[in-house]
Amino acid sequence: QILYVVKALNARGFHRNDRIGIITPTGPETAVIIISVMAGFTAVPLNPQARDPEYSTYFSQLKIKAVIVRKGCDTAAVTIAKSRDIPVIELVPVPGYAGKFTLEHSGEPDAEEAEFAIPSDIAILLLTSGTTGMQKTAPVTQKQFLLSKQKQADAFTFTSADRSLHLLPFYHAMGLSTPLLCTWLSGGTVICTNDFIAADFLPLLKTCRPTFYSAGPALHQAILREIKKVPREELKDNSLQKIQSATAPLSSGVNQELGLLLGVPVTESYGMAEAGMITINLPPRAGSVGIAI
């Protein structure tokens, strides 16, 4: 699938370091298209629910060369892109195959070698959360992104047996890191949810048997509210082995109660879009965000 995407975009005239906007809803196709674009170009994942003024700002500031959208999904990005003569490429999922798709309005892949990125190329443009001011753009090289995710995977001791339940937006740095890239780098499985809400957590826990999930405090609190609605016996012997919390401090009460009910510690970590994960609270220490990885 990655080879197909790189060749298709090469045939359309796009090459290394060209910035490709990815504006698709959550799900396995979005996970795969981001990785595929990163393999040969610069991926720019954007919020598919943003509005016209935001896309106007994104397209003018980020110098995007093309936009990939999911066919049939309504997004304001299409109108703004066309008004700026930015090519719009439609992603069409293949029924029955998670993460497999075709690209319409792109070049036909030919027999020539795909043009892959090199370590010094920019792999991705990450938009910071803007919690301390205006939202900023963090360009991350292929080498930096890979080494950062390998360090994170090592810190969480991921293996090929891990199954990550992916609950986060793909346009957020946290959604791309531990639950996605770190799991894949370790040979593990990523379970990509569609439009996740907290009420989905228990059914997914039972049917998909994940070993890991990652979230911020608000989502942990929502999950805790849901699991407190069922008898504790239903939570026994669940498949979870590790839980990550990041983006902001998690209250000690939520941390302890969530860990107690699910039978697995909640590990806090601290990171930045510009630097990846910086610290992890292993070995665990109460009230701490941990030591540098």
Short mmCIF file of C-alpha atoms in Angstrom, two decimals:
data_model
loop_
_atom_site.label_atom_id
_atom_site.label_comp_id
_atom_site.label_asym_id
_atom_site.label_seq_id
_atom_site.Cartn_x
_atom_site.Cartn_y
_atom_site.Cartn_z
CA GLN A 1 0.00 0.00 0.00
CA ILE A 2 2.86 2.39 0.85
CA LEU A 3 4.62 1.56 -2.43
CA TYR A 4 1.39 2.18 -4.36
CA VAL A 5 0.87 5.62 -2.75
CA VAL A 6 4.45 6.80 -3.30
CA LYS A 7 4.44 5.69 -6.94
CA ALA A 8 0.99 7.20 -7.58
CA LEU A 9 2.01 10.59 -6.20
CA ASN A 10 5.37 10.45 -8.01
CA ALA A 11 3.48 9.86 -11.26
CA ARG A 12 1.37 12.92 -10.51
CA GLY A 13 4.56 14.99 -10.24
CA PHE A 14 5.08 15.13 -6.47
CA HIS A 15 8.50 14.45 -4.98
CA ARG A 16 10.51 14.49 -1.76
CA ASN A 17 9.68 17.31 0.68
CA ASP A 18 6.52 18.26 -1.23
CA ARG A 19 3.89 18.99 1.43
CA ILE A 20 0.77 16.85 1.11
CA GLY A 21 -2.22 17.77 3.29
CA ILE A 22 -4.13 14.79 4.70
CA ILE A 23 -7.68 15.68 5.68
CA THR A 24 -9.49 12.41 6.30
CA PRO A 25 -11.68 11.08 9.16
CA THR A 26 -10.34 8.74 11.83
CA GLY A 27 -9.92 5.10 10.88
CA PRO A 28 -7.38 2.65 9.46
CA GLU A 29 -7.20 4.37 6.06
CA THR A 30 -6.03 7.59 7.70
CA ALA A 31 -3.32 5.74 9.65
CA VAL A 32 -2.02 4.11 6.46
CA ILE A 33 -2.19 7.21 4.23
CA ILE A 34 -0.19 9.27 6.75
CA ILE A 35 2.55 6.62 6.93
CA SER A 36 2.50 6.21 3.14
CA VAL A 37 2.85 9.93 2.46
CA MET A 38 5.62 10.22 5.05
CA ALA A 39 7.56 7.53 3.19
CA GLY A 40 8.16 9.78 0.20
CA PHE A 41 6.96 13.29 0.97
CA THR A 42 6.11 15.62 3.86
CA ALA A 43 2.82 14.69 5.51
CA VAL A 44 0.63 17.49 6.88
CA PRO A 45 -2.28 15.92 8.84
CA LEU A 46 -5.06 18.44 9.42
CA ASN A 47 -8.34 18.44 11.33
CA PRO A 48 -11.10 17.34 8.90
CA GLN A 49 -13.65 19.30 10.96
CA ALA A 50 -11.86 22.65 10.62
CA ARG A 51 -13.70 25.52 8.95
CA ASP A 52 -13.03 27.73 5.95
CA PRO A 53 -10.95 30.42 7.74
CA GLU A 54 -8.71 27.77 9.32
CA TYR A 55 -8.06 26.01 6.01
CA SER A 56 -7.35 29.35 4.34
CA THR A 57 -4.70 29.99 6.98
CA TYR A 58 -3.28 26.47 6.75
CA PHE A 59 -2.98 26.51 2.96
CA SER A 60 -1.42 29.96 2.81
CA GLN A 61 1.10 29.40 5.62
CA LEU A 62 2.04 25.73 5.13
CA LYS A 63 2.62 25.84 1.34
CA ILE A 64 0.71 22.63 0.71
CA LYS A 65 1.16 21.19 -2.80
CA ALA A 66 -1.84 18.82 -2.76
CA VAL A 67 -4.68 17.70 -0.50
CA ILE A 68 -5.91 14.15 0.10
CA VAL A 69 -9.54 13.78 1.24
CA ARG A 70 -11.79 10.75 1.66
CA LYS A 71 -14.32 10.44 -1.15
CA GLY A 72 -17.84 11.18 0.03
CA CYS A 73 -16.75 12.97 3.21
CA ASP A 74 -17.81 16.59 3.36
CA THR A 75 -14.99 18.97 4.29
CA ALA A 76 -14.53 22.69 3.77
CA ALA A 77 -10.95 21.95 2.69
CA VAL A 78 -12.05 20.97 -0.83
CA THR A 79 -13.57 24.36 -1.67
CA ILE A 80 -10.63 26.28 -0.24
CA ALA A 81 -8.09 24.06 -2.01
CA LYS A 82 -9.81 24.43 -5.38
CA SER A 83 -10.02 28.20 -4.97
CA ARG A 84 -6.24 28.22 -4.59
CA ASP A 85 -5.63 25.74 -7.47
CA ILE A 86 -4.34 23.11 -5.04
CA PRO A 87 -4.96 19.60 -6.46
CA VAL A 88 -7.50 17.52 -4.52
CA ILE A 89 -6.90 13.76 -4.52
CA GLU A 90 -9.70 11.50 -3.32
CA LEU A 91 -9.02 8.43 -1.18
CA VAL A 92 -11.43 5.53 -1.83
CA PRO A 93 -11.41 2.72 0.78
CA VAL A 94 -11.44 -0.85 -0.52
CA PRO A 95 -14.44 -2.61 1.08
CA GLY A 96 -13.55 -5.43 3.45
CA TYR A 97 -9.87 -4.48 3.88
CA ALA A 98 -8.90 -2.26 6.80
CA GLY A 99 -6.40 0.36 5.70
CA LYS A 100 -6.47 -0.46 1.98
CA PHE A 101 -7.59 2.15 -0.56
CA THR A 102 -7.08 3.62 -4.00
CA LEU A 103 -6.34 7.23 -4.91
CA GLU A 104 -8.46 8.96 -7.54
CA HIS A 105 -7.21 11.90 -9.59
CA SER A 106 -3.59 10.86 -9.05
CA GLY A 107 -1.11 9.57 -11.59
CA GLU A 108 -1.05 5.91 -12.59
CA PRO A 109 1.85 4.11 -10.87
CA ASP A 110 4.38 2.91 -13.43
CA ALA A 111 7.16 0.35 -13.33
CA GLU A 112 9.83 2.86 -12.31
CA GLU A 113 11.35 2.83 -8.83
CA ALA A 114 9.49 4.76 -6.15
CA GLU A 115 11.22 7.92 -4.92
CA PHE A 116 11.50 7.48 -1.15
CA ALA A 117 12.51 10.12 1.36
CA ILE A 118 16.00 10.30 2.86
CA PRO A 119 16.86 10.82 6.57
CA SER A 120 17.37 14.59 6.30
CA ASP A 121 14.02 15.23 4.57
CA ILE A 122 11.07 16.64 6.50
CA ALA A 123 8.77 13.73 7.33
CA ILE A 124 5.89 15.67 8.81
CA LEU A 125 4.66 19.10 9.81
CA LEU A 126 3.05 18.99 13.24
CA LEU A 127 0.81 21.79 14.47
CA THR A 128 1.36 22.53 18.14
CA SER A 129 -1.61 22.76 20.48
CA GLY A 130 -1.15 26.48 21.04
CA THR A 131 -1.69 26.17 24.79
CA THR A 132 0.76 28.99 25.51
CA GLY A 133 0.05 31.23 22.54
CA MET A 134 -0.62 31.07 18.81
CA GLN A 135 -0.52 27.65 17.18
CA LYS A 136 2.92 26.98 15.67
CA THR A 137 4.30 24.57 13.10
CA ALA A 138 6.98 22.03 13.99
CA PRO A 139 8.82 20.46 11.03
CA VAL A 140 10.33 17.09 11.99
CA THR A 141 12.92 15.27 9.90
CA GLN A 142 12.65 11.60 8.94
CA LYS A 143 15.64 10.72 11.13
CA GLN A 144 14.39 12.72 14.13
CA PHE A 145 10.89 11.27 13.91
CA LEU A 146 12.14 7.68 13.62
CA LEU A 147 14.63 7.93 16.50
CA SER A 148 12.06 9.66 18.70
CA LYS A 149 9.48 6.92 18.15
CA GLN A 150 12.03 4.15 18.66
CA LYS A 151 12.97 5.69 22.02
CA GLN A 152 9.31 5.83 23.02
CA ALA A 153 8.71 2.23 21.96
CA ASP A 154 11.71 1.14 24.03
CA ALA A 155 10.53 3.16 27.05
CA PHE A 156 7.15 1.41 26.98
CA THR A 157 8.76 -1.98 26.18
CA PHE A 158 6.47 -2.59 23.21
CA THR A 159 6.73 -5.95 21.43
CA SER A 160 5.06 -7.57 18.44
CA ALA A 161 2.43 -8.98 20.84
CA ASP A 162 1.11 -5.51 21.72
CA ARG A 163 -2.28 -4.39 20.45
CA SER A 164 -2.84 -0.62 20.64
CA LEU A 165 -6.39 0.72 20.89
CA HIS A 166 -6.14 4.01 18.97
CA LEU A 167 -8.57 6.61 20.37
CA LEU A 168 -6.89 9.91 19.45
CA PRO A 169 -6.98 12.31 16.47
CA PHE A 170 -4.39 11.57 13.80
CA TYR A 171 -3.67 15.27 13.30
CA HIS A 172 -2.37 15.51 16.88
CA ALA A 173 1.26 14.63 17.67
CA MET A 174 0.20 12.28 20.47
CA GLY A 175 -2.14 10.39 18.15
CA LEU A 176 0.72 9.71 15.76
CA SER A 177 3.30 8.64 18.33
CA THR A 178 2.87 5.96 20.99
CA PRO A 179 -0.47 4.46 19.94
CA LEU A 180 0.44 4.34 16.23
CA LEU A 181 4.08 4.59 15.15
CA CYS A 182 5.64 3.13 18.29
CA THR A 183 3.35 0.12 18.10
CA TRP A 184 4.03 -0.43 14.40
CA LEU A 185 7.79 -0.04 14.84
CA SER A 186 7.61 -2.87 17.37
CA GLY A 187 5.67 -5.08 14.98
CA GLY A 188 2.45 -4.74 16.97
CA THR A 189 -1.17 -4.25 15.93
CA VAL A 190 -3.05 -0.95 15.83
CA ILE A 191 -6.83 -1.05 16.30
CA CYS A 192 -8.14 2.09 14.58
CA THR A 193 -11.48 3.28 15.90
CA ASN A 194 -13.99 5.38 13.99
CA ASP A 195 -15.49 8.40 15.81
CA PHE A 196 -14.62 7.03 19.24
CA ILE A 197 -16.71 8.03 22.24
CA ALA A 198 -16.15 6.85 25.80
CA ALA A 199 -19.17 4.51 25.68
CA ASP A 200 -17.32 2.48 23.02
CA PHE A 201 -14.47 1.63 25.37
CA LEU A 202 -15.85 -1.47 27.10
CA PRO A 203 -17.19 -3.13 23.92
CA LEU A 204 -13.83 -2.53 22.22
CA LEU A 205 -11.95 -3.84 25.26
CA LYS A 206 -13.96 -7.06 25.13
CA THR A 207 -13.96 -7.66 21.37
CA CYS A 208 -10.52 -6.37 20.28
CA ARG A 209 -8.49 -7.39 23.38
CA PRO A 210 -6.03 -4.44 23.32
CA THR A 211 -2.92 -4.46 25.52
CA PHE A 212 -2.45 -0.66 25.47
CA TYR A 213 -4.24 2.62 25.06
CA SER A 214 -3.12 6.24 25.29
CA ALA A 215 -5.18 9.33 26.12
CA GLY A 216 -5.26 12.74 27.76
CA PRO A 217 -6.91 13.49 31.13
CA ALA A 218 -10.36 14.38 29.75
CA LEU A 219 -10.64 11.08 27.88
CA HIS A 220 -9.33 9.07 30.84
CA GLN A 221 -11.98 10.67 33.04
CA ALA A 222 -14.71 9.85 30.51
CA ILE A 223 -13.53 6.24 30.29
CA LEU A 224 -13.47 6.00 34.08
CA ARG A 225 -17.09 7.17 34.25
CA GLU A 226 -18.09 4.46 31.78
CA ILE A 227 -16.30 1.56 33.45
CA LYS A 228 -17.72 2.53 36.85
CA LYS A 229 -21.18 1.78 35.44
CA VAL A 230 -20.50 -1.97 35.26
CA PRO A 231 -19.80 -4.52 38.03
CA ARG A 232 -16.10 -4.82 38.86
CA GLU A 233 -16.23 -8.52 37.97
CA GLU A 234 -16.71 -7.55 34.31
CA LEU A 235 -13.34 -5.77 34.31
CA LYS A 236 -11.37 -8.68 35.74
CA ASP A 237 -8.92 -10.50 33.49
CA ASN A 238 -9.11 -7.84 30.79
CA SER A 239 -6.32 -7.72 28.20
CA LEU A 240 -4.74 -4.34 29.11
CA GLN A 241 -1.09 -4.36 30.18
CA LYS A 242 -0.20 -0.65 30.04
CA ILE A 243 -1.93 2.73 29.83
CA GLN A 244 -0.37 6.07 28.92
CA SER A 245 -1.50 9.53 30.00
CA ALA A 246 -0.08 12.71 28.46
CA THR A 247 -0.81 16.28 27.26
CA ALA A 248 -1.59 17.54 30.80
CA PRO A 249 -1.31 16.32 34.40
CA LEU A 250 -3.78 13.58 35.32
CA SER A 251 -5.28 13.97 38.79
CA SER A 252 -3.99 11.44 41.29
CA GLY A 253 -7.56 10.34 42.06
CA VAL A 254 -8.38 9.47 38.44
CA ASN A 255 -4.96 7.84 37.98
CA GLN A 256 -5.36 5.57 41.00
CA GLU A 257 -9.03 4.67 40.44
CA LEU A 258 -8.57 3.94 36.74
CA GLY A 259 -5.53 1.79 37.45
CA LEU A 260 -7.32 -0.06 40.25
CA LEU A 261 -10.42 -0.87 38.21
CA LEU A 262 -8.53 -1.95 35.08
CA GLY A 263 -5.79 -3.70 37.03
CA VAL A 264 -2.92 -1.92 35.28
CA PRO A 265 -0.92 1.20 36.22
CA VAL A 266 -1.52 4.47 34.37
CA THR A 267 1.87 5.81 33.28
CA GLU A 268 2.25 9.57 32.90
CA SER A 269 4.57 11.02 30.26
CA TYR A 270 5.49 14.47 29.03
CA GLY A 271 6.28 15.48 25.46
CA MET A 272 6.17 18.20 22.81
CA ALA A 273 5.32 18.24 19.12
CA GLU A 274 8.82 19.63 18.53
CA ALA A 275 10.65 16.94 20.49
CA GLY A 276 8.44 13.88 20.89
CA MET A 277 8.19 12.22 24.29
CA ILE A 278 10.65 13.73 26.77
CA THR A 279 9.95 11.96 30.07
CA ILE A 280 8.14 8.86 31.29
CA ASN A 281 7.13 8.00 34.87
CA LEU A 282 8.91 4.63 34.97
CA PRO A 283 9.74 3.43 37.51
CA PRO A 284 6.52 4.97 38.87
CA ARG A 285 6.73 7.76 41.42
CA ALA A 286 3.61 9.45 42.82
CA GLY A 287 3.07 12.99 41.57
CA SER A 288 5.86 12.79 38.99
CA VAL A 289 5.94 12.96 35.21
CA GLY A 290 9.08 10.82 35.24
CA ILE A 291 12.66 10.94 34.03
CA ALA A 292 14.14 11.74 30.63
CA ILE A 293 14.04 8.94 28.08
#
